[in-house]
Amino acid sequence: MKNTIRDLTLTGLGIALCFVATMYLKIPNAISGYFNMGDGIILLFSSILNPVSAFLVGGVGSAMADFVGGYPHYVIFTLLIKGFQAIVVSLLFQKFGMKVKYLAYGLGATIMVFGYFLAKWYLKGNVYVAISGLTSNVIQGLAGVIVALALLPVIYKIVMKYRNES
């Protein structure tokens, strides 16, 4: 029971932090989007949560920020892209633990970059416009990986300590 409450609490906290990091810690870029710290939160929480909870943190937290932030046309894409990103990272961490953090985070960032490439191509109807967004999404992904790698040792240690006490 305690683990369920802890996981639910961490999921809610992750959704809220993802929303705040996406919505309020952002820098607009030149191609109708913005850089934010939300990807770091997604990767970090996906490292410590089960895949369903990770999907909620990544998908719901980011999609809410898109909706509130004036990008409603991206909400469904964000829900699916960030949610899938979170599931993949979570599954890798559950199966292999900390030893795959670079692979998991790199794959998660790649999913985000490729997902938004496809979304932009669909929404704009032009592959060249989609290609123009690749650089900013790669930077976004790398920033998320750096944030997650910086915070992971502390967060992972705290969460594992409390899980082992139950």
PDB file of C-alpha atoms in Angstrom, residues 32-125:
ATOM      1  CA  SER A  32       7.163  28.820 -33.689  1.00  0.00           C
ATOM      2  CA  GLY A  33       8.160  26.778 -30.677  1.00  0.00           C
ATOM      3  CA  TYR A  34      10.202  27.054 -27.510  1.00  0.00           C
ATOM      4  CA  PHE A  35      13.004  25.456 -25.519  1.00  0.00           C
ATOM      5  CA  ASN A  36      12.035  24.256 -22.050  1.00  0.00           C
ATOM      6  CA  MET A  37      13.221  22.128 -19.147  1.00  0.00           C
ATOM      7  CA  GLY A  38      10.271  19.723 -19.317  1.00  0.00           C
ATOM      8  CA  ASP A  39      12.234  17.010 -21.113  1.00  0.00           C
ATOM      9  CA  GLY A  40      14.665  16.796 -18.218  1.00  0.00           C
ATOM     10  CA  ILE A  41      11.761  16.217 -15.820  1.00  0.00           C
ATOM     11  CA  ILE A  42      10.260  13.575 -18.127  1.00  0.00           C
ATOM     12  CA  LEU A  43      13.530  11.665 -18.380  1.00  0.00           C
ATOM     13  CA  LEU A  44      14.199  11.974 -14.664  1.00  0.00           C
ATOM     14  CA  PHE A  45      10.781  10.753 -13.528  1.00  0.00           C
ATOM     15  CA  SER A  46      10.755   8.006 -16.165  1.00  0.00           C
ATOM     16  CA  SER A  47      13.893   6.674 -14.481  1.00  0.00           C
ATOM     17  CA  ILE A  48      12.067   6.066 -11.204  1.00  0.00           C
ATOM     18  CA  LEU A  49       8.439   5.368 -12.176  1.00  0.00           C
ATOM     19  CA  ASN A  50       6.639   2.483 -13.847  1.00  0.00           C
ATOM     20  CA  PRO A  51       5.788   2.929 -17.552  1.00  0.00           C
ATOM     21  CA  VAL A  52       2.148   3.961 -16.986  1.00  0.00           C
ATOM     22  CA  SER A  53       3.087   6.605 -14.430  1.00  0.00           C
ATOM     23  CA  ALA A  54       5.953   7.760 -16.644  1.00  0.00           C
ATOM     24  CA  PHE A  55       3.511   8.126 -19.566  1.00  0.00           C
ATOM     25  CA  LEU A  56       1.286  10.316 -17.404  1.00  0.00           C
ATOM     26  CA  VAL A  57       4.187  12.513 -16.305  1.00  0.00           C
ATOM     27  CA  GLY A  58       5.539  12.978 -19.818  1.00  0.00           C
ATOM     28  CA  GLY A  59       2.338  12.984 -21.809  1.00  0.00           C
ATOM     29  CA  VAL A  60      -0.115  14.758 -19.546  1.00  0.00           C
ATOM     30  CA  GLY A  61       2.308  17.249 -17.985  1.00  0.00           C
ATOM     31  CA  SER A  62       3.629  18.362 -21.377  1.00  0.00           C
ATOM     32  CA  ALA A  63       0.252  18.311 -23.153  1.00  0.00           C
ATOM     33  CA  MET A  64      -1.283  20.502 -20.450  1.00  0.00           C
ATOM     34  CA  ALA A  65       1.542  22.998 -20.940  1.00  0.00           C
ATOM     35  CA  ASP A  66       0.932  23.034 -24.698  1.00  0.00           C
ATOM     36  CA  PHE A  67      -2.776  23.628 -24.168  1.00  0.00           C
ATOM     37  CA  VAL A  68      -2.378  26.375 -21.578  1.00  0.00           C
ATOM     38  CA  GLY A  69       0.605  27.884 -23.389  1.00  0.00           C
ATOM     39  CA  GLY A  70      -1.208  28.507 -26.651  1.00  0.00           C
ATOM     40  CA  TYR A  71      -0.216  25.447 -28.673  1.00  0.00           C
ATOM     41  CA  PRO A  72      -3.499  23.456 -28.626  1.00  0.00           C
ATOM     42  CA  HIS A  73      -2.815  22.020 -32.088  1.00  0.00           C
ATOM     43  CA  TYR A  74       0.139  20.136 -30.570  1.00  0.00           C
ATOM     44  CA  VAL A  75      -1.681  18.658 -27.548  1.00  0.00           C
ATOM     45  CA  ILE A  76      -2.443  15.202 -28.972  1.00  0.00           C
ATOM     46  CA  PHE A  77       0.990  14.947 -30.607  1.00  0.00           C
ATOM     47  CA  THR A  78       2.698  15.968 -27.385  1.00  0.00           C
ATOM     48  CA  LEU A  79       0.645  13.515 -25.331  1.00  0.00           C
ATOM     49  CA  LEU A  80       1.682  10.656 -27.605  1.00  0.00           C
ATOM     50  CA  ILE A  81       5.292  11.686 -28.287  1.00  0.00           C
ATOM     51  CA  LYS A  82       6.266  12.590 -24.728  1.00  0.00           C
ATOM     52  CA  GLY A  83       4.224   9.704 -23.348  1.00  0.00           C
ATOM     53  CA  PHE A  84       5.964   7.197 -25.615  1.00  0.00           C
ATOM     54  CA  GLN A  85       9.334   8.749 -24.799  1.00  0.00           C
ATOM     55  CA  ALA A  86       8.613   8.246 -21.097  1.00  0.00           C
ATOM     56  CA  ILE A  87       7.423   4.646 -21.514  1.00  0.00           C
ATOM     57  CA  VAL A  88      10.575   3.625 -23.390  1.00  0.00           C
ATOM     58  CA  VAL A  89      12.896   5.231 -20.828  1.00  0.00           C
ATOM     59  CA  SER A  90      10.941   3.694 -17.944  1.00  0.00           C
ATOM     60  CA  LEU A  91      11.016   0.204 -19.467  1.00  0.00           C
ATOM     61  CA  LEU A  92      14.772   0.402 -20.010  1.00  0.00           C
ATOM     62  CA  PHE A  93      15.379   1.551 -16.435  1.00  0.00           C
ATOM     63  CA  GLN A  94      13.092  -1.145 -15.012  1.00  0.00           C
ATOM     64  CA  LYS A  95      14.839  -3.887 -16.951  1.00  0.00           C
ATOM     65  CA  PHE A  96      18.471  -2.739 -16.742  1.00  0.00           C
ATOM     66  CA  GLY A  97      18.710  -0.046 -14.052  1.00  0.00           C
ATOM     67  CA  MET A  98      21.210   2.802 -13.935  1.00  0.00           C
ATOM     68  CA  LYS A  99      23.709   1.120 -16.252  1.00  0.00           C
ATOM     69  CA  VAL A 100      21.612   2.118 -19.306  1.00  0.00           C
ATOM     70  CA  LYS A 101      20.999   5.747 -18.368  1.00  0.00           C
ATOM     71  CA  TYR A 102      22.908   7.156 -21.357  1.00  0.00           C
ATOM     72  CA  LEU A 103      21.247   4.776 -23.800  1.00  0.00           C
ATOM     73  CA  ALA A 104      17.795   5.316 -22.280  1.00  0.00           C
ATOM     74  CA  TYR A 105      18.066   9.093 -22.236  1.00  0.00           C
ATOM     75  CA  GLY A 106      19.575   9.214 -25.724  1.00  0.00           C
ATOM     76  CA  LEU A 107      16.807   7.007 -27.085  1.00  0.00           C
ATOM     77  CA  GLY A 108      14.196   9.091 -25.272  1.00  0.00           C
ATOM     78  CA  ALA A 109      15.574  12.292 -26.791  1.00  0.00           C
ATOM     79  CA  THR A 110      15.661  10.659 -30.232  1.00  0.00           C
ATOM     80  CA  ILE A 111      12.005   9.637 -29.910  1.00  0.00           C
ATOM     81  CA  MET A 112      11.108  13.227 -29.055  1.00  0.00           C
ATOM     82  CA  VAL A 113      13.078  14.674 -31.990  1.00  0.00           C
ATOM     83  CA  PHE A 114      11.676  12.197 -34.512  1.00  0.00           C
ATOM     84  CA  GLY A 115       8.140  12.485 -33.116  1.00  0.00           C
ATOM     85  CA  TYR A 116       8.058  16.255 -33.428  1.00  0.00           C
ATOM     86  CA  PHE A 117       9.595  16.038 -36.898  1.00  0.00           C
ATOM     87  CA  LEU A 118       6.639  13.880 -37.976  1.00  0.00           C
ATOM     88  CA  ALA A 119       4.127  16.079 -36.136  1.00  0.00           C
ATOM     89  CA  LYS A 120       5.444  19.264 -37.729  1.00  0.00           C
ATOM     90  CA  TRP A 121       5.488  17.624 -41.147  1.00  0.00           C
ATOM     91  CA  TYR A 122       1.854  16.612 -40.689  1.00  0.00           C
ATOM     92  CA  LEU A 123       0.705  19.950 -39.266  1.00  0.00           C
ATOM     93  CA  LYS A 124       2.582  22.163 -41.731  1.00  0.00           C
ATOM     94  CA  GLY A 125       2.253  19.826 -44.717  1.00  0.00           C
TER      95      GLY A 125
END
